[in-house]
């Protein structure tokens, strides 16, 4: 499909109509989000405030020790669906009265976690005092024998963020990014470095300090979030940024890291343009789309900074496979694990509120097949870029 075919006003009519609706809904949601059952938003907190939070916390531990008591550390339980509430405008957010777990000094099973928590607090306190940042990876590799694994560090940092009700970056602890962004977008990083994504044909790695970016500029009509790196690269090779110009394209390279999710949310907040998800027509792809759109249980305490409830699922829908007469040989039979995943997804609160998404999962269950985006190339090599996406965008075929 030639780029000229996307230049007329009629091509973007449905996108512009959706933009108007989303912006109006966003204004209404901002007014109505007062109150509710979930925790107050996990807002960016100033450096002095976080320093005081850490000092107050440590002071409390010392007071109890001075009274010959072994102080426990209380963490909100981020591993229970009973602790979260689904709200359409926010996604999966943590309840105000979420249950907690205790980390005790006199229990052998939790002594290590206690020590790790205090060490990371000490590191965060030093970073805040010096007003510098570090990555979770650097923290781990500075003392591998003590921490044991990167996962332990990651979990401890998130637990501390949740406990203090602050975003992770407010502790001055960042994560290395794996996602990429390309297209009609420019911004400045927190250190003033200017980034022009349109000048990098293969895209750029998403910054580690997404909260620190500023001067975000774009004339894009929409943001296309692509599940897999292979598809993202294929779309770039097929010149999608020119054929569907002006758009922004992002990939989390599979299950998205927090920086990818943060960037998608930042762009929506700043640009207020439609965000379209392109994922495989399989349970894993649907779950990834849901994480972007509705959030996750483990990060429910930071839902306001991560979920993009305005996201629309442009494809590949399970119903697309039948509509396009995709050869069954290009599809993959569902496994028992796939069926369990579908049942698990259908039981989640956000899908119960979205009948059209439920219906797509039921289509997958009933046919007994799933498919990757590459299955569309069986129709023609450039079908995804030249036909599928342009038609979906022009006619507003998303859910």
mmCIF file of C-alpha atoms in Angstrom:
data_model
loop_
_atom_site.group_PDB
_atom_site.id
_atom_site.type_symbol
_atom_site.label_atom_id
_atom_site.label_comp_id
_atom_site.label_asym_id
_atom_site.label_seq_id
_atom_site.Cartn_x
_atom_site.Cartn_y
_atom_site.Cartn_z
ATOM 1 C CA UNK A 1 0.000 0.000 0.000
ATOM 2 C CA UNK A 2 1.515 3.317 -1.015
ATOM 3 C CA UNK A 3 1.940 6.025 1.577
ATOM 4 C CA UNK A 4 -0.221 8.367 -0.466
ATOM 5 C CA UNK A 5 -3.249 6.187 0.239
ATOM 6 C CA UNK A 6 -2.929 7.065 3.929
ATOM 7 C CA UNK A 7 -2.612 10.794 3.441
ATOM 8 C CA UNK A 8 -6.253 11.714 2.850
ATOM 9 C CA UNK A 9 -8.446 12.831 5.715
ATOM 10 C CA UNK A 10 -10.797 9.888 5.135
ATOM 11 C CA UNK A 11 -8.102 7.349 6.058
ATOM 12 C CA UNK A 12 -7.738 8.764 9.568
ATOM 13 C CA UNK A 13 -11.425 9.591 10.138
ATOM 14 C CA UNK A 14 -12.072 6.670 12.499
ATOM 15 C CA UNK A 15 -8.862 7.324 14.427
ATOM 16 C CA UNK A 16 -9.738 11.002 14.807
ATOM 17 C CA UNK A 17 -13.253 10.083 15.917
ATOM 18 C CA UNK A 18 -11.775 7.710 18.514
ATOM 19 C CA UNK A 19 -9.365 10.453 19.615
ATOM 20 C CA UNK A 20 -12.282 12.803 20.277
ATOM 21 C CA UNK A 21 -14.120 10.146 22.288
ATOM 22 C CA UNK A 22 -11.054 9.198 24.343
ATOM 23 C CA UNK A 23 -10.200 12.791 25.185
ATOM 24 C CA UNK A 24 -13.761 13.469 26.301
ATOM 25 C CA UNK A 25 -13.810 10.283 28.387
ATOM 26 C CA UNK A 26 -10.460 11.182 29.907
ATOM 27 C CA UNK A 27 -11.786 14.529 31.131
ATOM 28 C CA UNK A 28 -14.782 12.800 32.702
ATOM 29 C CA UNK A 29 -12.621 10.142 34.364
ATOM 30 C CA UNK A 30 -10.291 12.724 35.867
ATOM 31 C CA UNK A 31 -13.271 14.274 37.631
ATOM 32 C CA UNK A 32 -14.888 11.004 38.722
ATOM 33 C CA UNK A 33 -11.745 9.357 40.108
ATOM 34 C CA UNK A 34 -12.157 10.974 43.520
ATOM 35 C CA UNK A 35 -12.965 8.321 46.122
ATOM 36 C CA UNK A 36 -13.277 4.603 45.407
ATOM 37 C CA UNK A 37 -12.050 1.490 47.151
ATOM 38 C CA UNK A 38 -8.472 1.370 45.962
ATOM 39 C CA UNK A 39 -5.333 2.966 47.342
ATOM 40 C CA UNK A 40 -4.693 6.660 46.586
ATOM 41 C CA UNK A 41 -2.607 7.092 43.410
ATOM 42 C CA UNK A 42 1.065 6.215 43.768
ATOM 43 C CA UNK A 43 2.326 9.685 42.898
ATOM 44 C CA UNK A 44 5.781 10.967 42.150
ATOM 45 C CA UNK A 45 7.326 11.976 45.470
ATOM 46 C CA UNK A 46 10.037 14.578 45.975
ATOM 47 C CA UNK A 47 13.529 13.528 47.017
ATOM 48 C CA UNK A 48 13.316 15.148 50.493
ATOM 49 C CA UNK A 49 9.965 13.450 51.112
ATOM 50 C CA UNK A 50 11.316 9.996 50.273
ATOM 51 C CA UNK A 51 14.387 10.607 52.446
ATOM 52 C CA UNK A 52 12.040 11.464 55.330
ATOM 53 C CA UNK A 53 9.986 8.315 54.697
ATOM 54 C CA UNK A 54 13.102 6.149 54.951
ATOM 55 C CA UNK A 55 14.351 7.974 58.049
ATOM 56 C CA UNK A 56 10.962 7.658 59.744
ATOM 57 C CA UNK A 57 10.825 3.954 58.913
ATOM 58 C CA UNK A 58 14.319 3.247 60.281
ATOM 59 C CA UNK A 59 13.601 5.353 63.359
ATOM 60 C CA UNK A 60 10.558 3.175 64.045
ATOM 61 C CA UNK A 61 12.668 0.024 63.865
ATOM 62 C CA UNK A 62 15.275 1.483 66.230
ATOM 63 C CA UNK A 63 12.643 2.546 68.765
ATOM 64 C CA UNK A 64 11.265 -0.994 68.907
ATOM 65 C CA UNK A 65 14.757 -2.441 69.251
ATOM 66 C CA UNK A 66 15.392 -0.004 72.100
ATOM 67 C CA UNK A 67 12.317 -1.424 73.805
ATOM 68 C CA UNK A 68 13.762 -4.952 73.464
ATOM 69 C CA UNK A 69 11.234 -5.811 70.749
ATOM 70 C CA UNK A 70 12.126 -7.408 67.439
ATOM 71 C CA UNK A 71 10.417 -5.172 64.855
ATOM 72 C CA UNK A 72 8.561 -6.746 61.942
ATOM 73 C CA UNK A 73 8.443 -5.221 58.463
ATOM 74 C CA UNK A 74 4.951 -5.136 56.979
ATOM 75 C CA UNK A 75 4.562 -5.431 53.207
ATOM 76 C CA UNK A 76 1.319 -5.216 51.275
ATOM 77 C CA UNK A 77 0.544 -8.541 49.639
ATOM 78 C CA UNK A 78 1.056 -8.043 45.891
ATOM 79 C CA UNK A 79 0.271 -11.683 45.077
ATOM 80 C CA UNK A 80 -3.460 -11.919 45.798
ATOM 81 C CA UNK A 81 -6.378 -10.982 43.552
ATOM 82 C CA UNK A 82 -8.354 -10.399 46.770
ATOM 83 C CA UNK A 83 -6.192 -7.314 47.339
ATOM 84 C CA UNK A 84 -7.062 -5.582 44.073
ATOM 85 C CA UNK A 85 -10.059 -3.819 42.606
ATOM 86 C CA UNK A 86 -10.788 -3.293 38.921
ATOM 87 C CA UNK A 87 -11.958 0.142 37.867
ATOM 88 C CA UNK A 88 -12.476 0.884 34.193
ATOM 89 C CA UNK A 89 -10.549 4.154 34.217
ATOM 90 C CA UNK A 90 -7.584 2.905 36.257
ATOM 91 C CA UNK A 91 -7.395 -0.827 35.693
ATOM 92 C CA UNK A 92 -6.225 -3.215 38.381
ATOM 93 C CA UNK A 93 -5.509 -1.087 41.462
ATOM 94 C CA UNK A 94 -4.601 -2.102 44.995
ATOM 95 C CA UNK A 95 -7.339 -1.926 47.629
ATOM 96 C CA UNK A 96 -7.087 0.590 50.439
ATOM 97 C CA UNK A 97 -7.303 -2.221 52.983
ATOM 98 C CA UNK A 98 -5.045 -4.731 51.242
ATOM 99 C CA UNK A 99 -3.813 -7.553 53.459
ATOM 100 C CA UNK A 100 -0.169 -7.527 54.509
ATOM 101 C CA UNK A 101 2.613 -10.027 55.011
ATOM 102 C CA UNK A 102 5.132 -9.797 57.843
ATOM 103 C CA UNK A 103 8.884 -10.196 57.555
ATOM 104 C CA UNK A 104 10.249 -11.174 60.958
ATOM 105 C CA UNK A 105 13.715 -11.136 62.472
ATOM 106 C CA UNK A 106 12.976 -14.164 64.631
ATOM 107 C CA UNK A 107 11.801 -16.366 61.758
ATOM 108 C CA UNK A 108 14.510 -18.194 59.833
ATOM 109 C CA UNK A 109 12.491 -18.200 56.606
ATOM 110 C CA UNK A 110 12.361 -14.385 56.472
ATOM 111 C CA UNK A 111 15.670 -13.236 57.967
ATOM 112 C CA UNK A 112 17.280 -13.003 54.524
ATOM 113 C CA UNK A 113 14.431 -10.888 53.144
ATOM 114 C CA UNK A 114 14.680 -8.644 56.208
ATOM 115 C CA UNK A 115 18.399 -8.105 55.609
ATOM 116 C CA UNK A 116 17.915 -7.531 51.869
ATOM 117 C CA UNK A 117 15.194 -4.960 52.546
ATOM 118 C CA UNK A 118 17.434 -3.000 54.910
ATOM 119 C CA UNK A 119 20.377 -3.140 52.512
ATOM 120 C CA UNK A 120 18.336 -1.834 49.590
ATOM 121 C CA UNK A 121 16.912 0.892 51.812
ATOM 122 C CA UNK A 122 20.477 1.874 52.720
ATOM 123 C CA UNK A 123 21.432 1.957 49.029
ATOM 124 C CA UNK A 124 18.345 3.992 48.117
ATOM 125 C CA UNK A 125 19.028 6.414 50.965
ATOM 126 C CA UNK A 126 22.571 6.966 49.708
ATOM 127 C CA UNK A 127 21.372 7.519 46.139
ATOM 128 C CA UNK A 128 18.789 10.026 47.320
ATOM 129 C CA UNK A 129 21.289 11.874 49.485
ATOM 130 C CA UNK A 130 23.713 12.187 46.571
ATOM 131 C CA UNK A 131 20.891 12.827 44.069
ATOM 132 C CA UNK A 132 22.109 10.141 41.670
ATOM 133 C CA UNK A 133 20.446 7.096 40.145
ATOM 134 C CA UNK A 134 21.363 3.426 39.955
ATOM 135 C CA UNK A 135 19.836 0.436 38.191
ATOM 136 C CA UNK A 136 18.574 -2.723 39.840
ATOM 137 C CA UNK A 137 21.115 -4.595 37.758
ATOM 138 C CA UNK A 138 23.995 -2.531 39.187
ATOM 139 C CA UNK A 139 22.709 -3.083 42.722
ATOM 140 C CA UNK A 140 22.640 -6.838 42.182
ATOM 141 C CA UNK A 141 26.102 -7.066 40.624
ATOM 142 C CA UNK A 142 27.628 -4.952 43.387
ATOM 143 C CA UNK A 143 26.959 -7.825 45.811
ATOM 144 C CA UNK A 144 25.951 -11.000 43.970
ATOM 145 C CA UNK A 145 26.724 -13.383 46.891
ATOM 146 C CA UNK A 146 24.498 -11.400 49.263
ATOM 147 C CA UNK A 147 21.472 -10.996 46.984
ATOM 148 C CA UNK A 148 21.650 -14.373 45.275
ATOM 149 C CA UNK A 149 19.591 -13.468 42.207
ATOM 150 C CA UNK A 150 18.362 -10.485 40.214
ATOM 151 C CA UNK A 151 14.761 -11.539 40.858
ATOM 152 C CA UNK A 152 15.239 -11.134 44.611
ATOM 153 C CA UNK A 153 16.468 -7.560 44.111
ATOM 154 C CA UNK A 154 13.605 -6.762 41.724
ATOM 155 C CA UNK A 155 10.991 -8.068 44.139
ATOM 156 C CA UNK A 156 12.506 -6.250 47.130
ATOM 157 C CA UNK A 157 12.599 -2.906 45.296
ATOM 158 C CA UNK A 158 8.949 -3.279 44.275
ATOM 159 C CA UNK A 159 7.948 -4.271 47.820
ATOM 160 C CA UNK A 160 9.646 -1.167 49.213
ATOM 161 C CA UNK A 161 8.020 1.069 46.590
ATOM 162 C CA UNK A 162 4.638 -0.410 47.476
ATOM 163 C CA UNK A 163 5.270 -0.060 51.215
ATOM 164 C CA UNK A 164 6.139 3.647 50.866
ATOM 165 C CA UNK A 165 3.464 4.298 48.198
ATOM 166 C CA UNK A 166 6.011 5.793 45.812
ATOM 167 C CA UNK A 167 6.951 4.882 42.223
ATOM 168 C CA UNK A 168 10.194 2.945 41.960
ATOM 169 C CA UNK A 169 12.088 5.824 40.369
ATOM 170 C CA UNK A 170 11.340 7.932 43.459
ATOM 171 C CA UNK A 171 13.801 5.655 45.278
ATOM 172 C CA UNK A 172 16.322 6.659 42.573
ATOM 173 C CA UNK A 173 16.430 3.012 41.489
ATOM 174 C CA UNK A 174 15.816 2.381 37.793
ATOM 175 C CA UNK A 175 15.665 -0.656 35.529
ATOM 176 C CA UNK A 176 17.448 -1.332 32.255
ATOM 177 C CA UNK A 177 14.992 -1.155 29.364
ATOM 178 C CA UNK A 178 14.422 -3.855 26.781
ATOM 179 C CA UNK A 179 11.687 -2.165 24.732
ATOM 180 C CA UNK A 180 12.061 -0.048 21.581
ATOM 181 C CA UNK A 181 10.259 2.992 20.223
ATOM 182 C CA UNK A 182 10.271 4.450 16.706
ATOM 183 C CA UNK A 183 8.341 6.863 14.513
ATOM 184 C CA UNK A 184 7.107 10.436 14.812
ATOM 185 C CA UNK A 185 8.378 11.252 18.288
ATOM 186 C CA UNK A 186 11.035 13.407 19.912
ATOM 187 C CA UNK A 187 11.795 14.225 23.543
ATOM 188 C CA UNK A 188 14.549 15.140 25.955
ATOM 189 C CA UNK A 189 15.887 12.713 28.531
ATOM 190 C CA UNK A 190 16.221 13.732 32.180
ATOM 191 C CA UNK A 191 19.821 14.881 31.553
ATOM 192 C CA UNK A 192 18.780 17.113 28.643
ATOM 193 C CA UNK A 193 19.892 14.742 25.874
ATOM 194 C CA UNK A 194 17.688 15.252 22.789
ATOM 195 C CA UNK A 195 16.178 12.117 21.228
ATOM 196 C CA UNK A 196 14.603 12.109 17.758
ATOM 197 C CA UNK A 197 13.048 8.722 17.094
ATOM 198 C CA UNK A 198 12.217 9.557 13.474
ATOM 199 C CA UNK A 199 15.935 9.947 12.802
ATOM 200 C CA UNK A 200 16.595 6.341 13.813
ATOM 201 C CA UNK A 201 15.110 3.938 11.246
ATOM 202 C CA UNK A 202 15.457 0.947 13.577
ATOM 203 C CA UNK A 203 14.095 2.774 16.597
ATOM 204 C CA UNK A 204 15.784 3.503 19.912
ATOM 205 C CA UNK A 205 15.931 1.682 23.229
ATOM 206 C CA UNK A 206 13.365 3.116 25.620
ATOM 207 C CA UNK A 207 15.119 5.288 28.247
ATOM 208 C CA UNK A 208 15.673 3.874 31.731
ATOM 209 C CA UNK A 209 14.319 7.029 33.369
ATOM 210 C CA UNK A 210 10.976 7.374 31.595
ATOM 211 C CA UNK A 211 9.548 9.644 34.290
ATOM 212 C CA UNK A 212 12.397 12.068 33.618
ATOM 213 C CA UNK A 213 11.722 12.661 29.928
ATOM 214 C CA UNK A 214 10.261 16.021 28.911
ATOM 215 C CA UNK A 215 9.548 18.227 25.871
ATOM 216 C CA UNK A 216 7.608 15.362 24.288
ATOM 217 C CA UNK A 217 6.694 16.336 20.708
ATOM 218 C CA UNK A 218 4.789 14.390 18.071
ATOM 219 C CA UNK A 219 2.306 14.858 15.243
ATOM 220 C CA UNK A 220 1.411 11.150 15.282
ATOM 221 C CA UNK A 221 -2.191 10.083 14.794
ATOM 222 C CA UNK A 222 -1.836 6.876 16.827
ATOM 223 C CA UNK A 223 0.539 4.677 18.825
ATOM 224 C CA UNK A 224 0.940 1.076 17.669
ATOM 225 C CA UNK A 225 2.110 -1.259 20.450
ATOM 226 C CA UNK A 226 3.517 -4.466 18.964
ATOM 227 C CA UNK A 227 3.867 -7.579 21.101
ATOM 228 C CA UNK A 228 6.992 -9.149 19.615
ATOM 229 C CA UNK A 229 10.334 -7.794 18.497
ATOM 230 C CA UNK A 230 10.332 -9.987 15.376
ATOM 231 C CA UNK A 231 7.054 -8.462 14.188
ATOM 232 C CA UNK A 232 8.227 -4.973 15.138
ATOM 233 C CA UNK A 233 11.386 -5.414 13.045
ATOM 234 C CA UNK A 234 9.400 -6.883 10.157
ATOM 235 C CA UNK A 235 7.052 -3.909 10.157
ATOM 236 C CA UNK A 236 10.040 -1.558 10.098
ATOM 237 C CA UNK A 237 11.546 -3.522 7.205
ATOM 238 C CA UNK A 238 8.211 -3.199 5.396
ATOM 239 C CA UNK A 239 8.485 0.592 5.782
ATOM 240 C CA UNK A 240 5.396 0.913 7.976
ATOM 241 C CA UNK A 241 6.519 4.248 9.397
ATOM 242 C CA UNK A 242 6.197 5.778 5.930
ATOM 243 C CA UNK A 243 3.190 3.780 4.759
ATOM 244 C CA UNK A 244 1.151 4.664 7.858
ATOM 245 C CA UNK A 245 2.810 7.996 8.579
ATOM 246 C CA UNK A 246 2.429 9.637 11.045
ATOM 247 C CA UNK A 247 2.482 6.978 13.777
ATOM 248 C CA UNK A 248 4.595 5.954 16.769
ATOM 249 C CA UNK A 249 5.493 2.280 17.128
ATOM 250 C CA UNK A 250 6.570 0.584 20.364
ATOM 251 C CA UNK A 251 7.468 -2.969 21.333
ATOM 252 C CA UNK A 252 8.068 -4.463 24.765
ATOM 253 C CA UNK A 253 9.715 -7.467 23.070
ATOM 254 C CA UNK A 254 7.256 -9.900 24.604
ATOM 255 C CA UNK A 255 5.952 -9.426 28.121
ATOM 256 C CA UNK A 256 6.547 -5.693 28.689
ATOM 257 C CA UNK A 257 8.952 -4.347 31.265
ATOM 258 C CA UNK A 258 7.897 -1.410 33.418
ATOM 259 C CA UNK A 259 9.749 1.159 31.315
ATOM 260 C CA UNK A 260 7.816 0.158 28.194
ATOM 261 C CA UNK A 261 4.538 0.380 30.063
ATOM 262 C CA UNK A 262 5.556 3.708 31.587
ATOM 263 C CA UNK A 263 6.399 5.146 28.168
ATOM 264 C CA UNK A 264 3.097 4.066 26.621
ATOM 265 C CA UNK A 265 1.277 5.710 29.536
ATOM 266 C CA UNK A 266 3.402 8.888 29.357
ATOM 267 C CA UNK A 267 2.704 9.222 25.631
ATOM 268 C CA UNK A 268 -1.026 8.747 26.128
ATOM 269 C CA UNK A 269 -1.073 11.356 28.902
ATOM 270 C CA UNK A 270 0.908 13.878 26.851
ATOM 271 C CA UNK A 271 -0.468 13.283 23.357
ATOM 272 C CA UNK A 272 -3.952 11.853 24.024
ATOM 273 C CA UNK A 273 -4.000 9.836 20.804
ATOM 274 C CA UNK A 274 -5.309 6.271 20.355
ATOM 275 C CA UNK A 275 -3.103 3.397 21.498
ATOM 276 C CA UNK A 276 -3.563 0.234 19.413
ATOM 277 C CA UNK A 277 -2.325 -3.214 20.468
ATOM 278 C CA UNK A 278 -1.079 -5.691 17.853
ATOM 279 C CA UNK A 279 -0.553 -9.122 19.423
ATOM 280 C CA UNK A 280 -0.662 -12.796 18.500
ATOM 281 C CA UNK A 281 -4.056 -14.484 18.415
ATOM 282 C CA UNK A 282 -3.109 -16.735 21.306
ATOM 283 C CA UNK A 283 -3.635 -16.703 25.100
ATOM 284 C CA UNK A 284 -0.175 -15.258 25.758
ATOM 285 C CA UNK A 285 -0.724 -12.387 23.321
ATOM 286 C CA UNK A 286 -4.108 -11.578 24.845
ATOM 287 C CA UNK A 287 -2.568 -11.574 28.319
ATOM 288 C CA UNK A 288 0.166 -9.163 27.206
ATOM 289 C CA UNK A 289 -2.418 -6.817 25.712
ATOM 290 C CA UNK A 290 -4.362 -6.986 28.999
ATOM 291 C CA UNK A 291 -1.267 -6.066 31.024
ATOM 292 C CA UNK A 292 -0.821 -2.887 28.967
ATOM 293 C CA UNK A 293 -4.518 -2.032 29.063
ATOM 294 C CA UNK A 294 -5.674 -3.177 32.498
ATOM 295 C CA UNK A 295 -2.485 -3.623 34.525
ATOM 296 C CA UNK A 296 -1.188 -6.486 36.638
ATOM 297 C CA UNK A 297 -1.705 -7.738 40.153
ATOM 298 C CA UNK A 298 1.953 -7.407 41.144
ATOM 299 C CA UNK A 299 2.139 -3.755 40.028
ATOM 300 C CA UNK A 300 -1.378 -2.813 41.145
ATOM 301 C CA UNK A 301 -0.008 -0.293 43.660
ATOM 302 C CA UNK A 302 1.343 1.787 40.744
ATOM 303 C CA UNK A 303 -1.614 1.374 38.391
ATOM 304 C CA UNK A 304 -2.021 5.103 37.773
ATOM 305 C CA UNK A 305 1.439 5.292 36.208
ATOM 306 C CA UNK A 306 1.236 2.082 34.200
ATOM 307 C CA UNK A 307 -2.193 1.162 32.857
ATOM 308 C CA UNK A 308 -3.518 2.521 29.569
ATOM 309 C CA UNK A 309 -7.234 1.850 29.839
ATOM 310 C CA UNK A 310 -7.894 3.620 26.526
ATOM 311 C CA UNK A 311 -5.916 0.992 24.582
ATOM 312 C CA UNK A 312 -7.761 -0.777 21.775
ATOM 313 C CA UNK A 313 -7.081 -4.302 20.484
ATOM 314 C CA UNK A 314 -6.606 -3.975 16.736
ATOM 315 C CA UNK A 315 -5.490 -7.542 16.158
ATOM 316 C CA UNK A 316 -4.787 -10.204 15.519
ATOM 317 C CA UNK A 317 -8.228 -11.178 16.814
ATOM 318 C CA UNK A 318 -9.137 -14.878 16.905
ATOM 319 C CA UNK A 319 -12.165 -13.969 14.788
ATOM 320 C CA UNK A 320 -9.788 -12.449 12.191
ATOM 321 C CA UNK A 321 -8.412 -15.917 11.469
ATOM 322 C CA UNK A 322 -11.784 -17.179 10.282
ATOM 323 C CA UNK A 323 -12.696 -13.919 8.564
ATOM 324 C CA UNK A 324 -9.451 -14.011 6.559
ATOM 325 C CA UNK A 325 -9.697 -17.766 5.917
ATOM 326 C CA UNK A 326 -6.247 -18.378 7.394
ATOM 327 C CA UNK A 327 -5.115 -21.867 6.414
ATOM 328 C CA UNK A 328 -5.434 -24.232 9.374
ATOM 329 C CA UNK A 329 -1.922 -25.460 8.648
ATOM 330 C CA UNK A 330 -0.706 -21.968 9.559
ATOM 331 C CA UNK A 331 -2.501 -22.196 12.907
ATOM 332 C CA UNK A 332 -1.472 -24.089 16.043
ATOM 333 C CA UNK A 333 -3.721 -26.405 18.094
ATOM 334 C CA UNK A 334 -4.390 -25.180 21.625
ATOM 335 C CA UNK A 335 -2.593 -27.092 24.359
ATOM 336 C CA UNK A 336 -4.106 -27.921 27.741
ATOM 337 C CA UNK A 337 -1.960 -25.152 29.180
ATOM 338 C CA UNK A 338 -3.464 -22.735 26.630
ATOM 339 C CA UNK A 339 -6.969 -23.769 27.647
ATOM 340 C CA UNK A 340 -6.160 -23.247 31.319
ATOM 341 C CA UNK A 341 -4.722 -19.822 30.499
ATOM 342 C CA UNK A 342 -7.913 -18.868 28.629
ATOM 343 C CA UNK A 343 -10.075 -19.994 31.556
ATOM 344 C CA UNK A 344 -7.847 -17.999 33.899
ATOM 345 C CA UNK A 345 -8.173 -14.891 31.711
ATOM 346 C CA UNK A 346 -11.947 -15.252 31.417
ATOM 347 C CA UNK A 347 -12.162 -15.262 35.202
ATOM 348 C CA UNK A 348 -10.276 -11.994 35.621
ATOM 349 C CA UNK A 349 -12.399 -8.982 36.615
ATOM 350 C CA UNK A 350 -11.443 -6.790 33.664
ATOM 351 C CA UNK A 351 -12.466 -9.335 31.031
ATOM 352 C CA UNK A 352 -15.771 -9.902 32.790
ATOM 353 C CA UNK A 353 -16.399 -6.212 32.105
ATOM 354 C CA UNK A 354 -15.530 -6.522 28.388
ATOM 355 C CA UNK A 355 -17.884 -8.883 26.592
ATOM 356 C CA UNK A 356 -16.274 -8.401 23.175
ATOM 357 C CA UNK A 357 -12.901 -9.562 24.503
ATOM 358 C CA UNK A 358 -14.500 -12.513 26.248
ATOM 359 C CA UNK A 359 -16.126 -13.436 22.959
ATOM 360 C CA UNK A 360 -12.771 -13.467 21.169
ATOM 361 C CA UNK A 361 -11.333 -15.867 23.748
ATOM 362 C CA UNK A 362 -14.387 -18.083 23.378
ATOM 363 C CA UNK A 363 -13.841 -18.103 19.607
ATOM 364 C CA UNK A 364 -10.318 -19.366 20.260
ATOM 365 C CA UNK A 365 -11.615 -22.036 22.635
ATOM 366 C CA UNK A 366 -14.338 -23.163 20.258
ATOM 367 C CA UNK A 367 -12.074 -23.448 17.220
ATOM 368 C CA UNK A 368 -9.316 -25.074 19.271
ATOM 369 C CA UNK A 369 -6.620 -23.109 17.432
ATOM 370 C CA UNK A 370 -4.318 -20.149 17.978
ATOM 371 C CA UNK A 371 -2.036 -18.286 15.559
ATOM 372 C CA UNK A 372 0.916 -15.942 15.520
ATOM 373 C CA UNK A 373 0.899 -12.708 13.546
ATOM 374 C CA UNK A 374 3.231 -14.329 11.013
ATOM 375 C CA UNK A 375 0.313 -16.509 9.895
ATOM 376 C CA UNK A 376 -0.987 -13.514 7.935
ATOM 377 C CA UNK A 377 2.069 -13.649 5.692
ATOM 378 C CA UNK A 378 0.601 -16.832 4.235
ATOM 379 C CA UNK A 379 -1.860 -14.608 2.384
ATOM 380 C CA UNK A 380 0.911 -12.404 1.021
ATOM 381 C CA UNK A 381 4.332 -11.297 2.214
ATOM 382 C CA UNK A 382 3.365 -7.724 3.066
ATOM 383 C CA UNK A 383 -0.248 -8.412 4.051
ATOM 384 C CA UNK A 384 0.110 -7.231 7.660
ATOM 385 C CA UNK A 385 1.618 -3.871 6.688
ATOM 386 C CA UNK A 386 -0.066 -3.213 3.355
ATOM 387 C CA UNK A 387 -3.578 -4.549 3.904
ATOM 388 C CA UNK A 388 -4.459 -5.746 7.408
ATOM 389 C CA UNK A 389 -3.404 -2.709 9.463
ATOM 390 C CA UNK A 390 -4.516 -0.035 6.939
ATOM 391 C CA UNK A 391 -7.981 -1.597 6.617
ATOM 392 C CA UNK A 392 -8.340 -2.014 10.368
ATOM 393 C CA UNK A 393 -7.333 1.614 10.954
ATOM 394 C CA UNK A 394 -9.436 3.082 8.154
ATOM 395 C CA UNK A 395 -12.597 1.243 9.196
ATOM 396 C CA UNK A 396 -12.096 1.373 12.967
ATOM 397 C CA UNK A 397 -11.971 -2.404 13.403
ATOM 398 C CA UNK A 398 -10.726 -2.646 16.971
ATOM 399 C CA UNK A 399 -12.209 -3.603 20.320
#
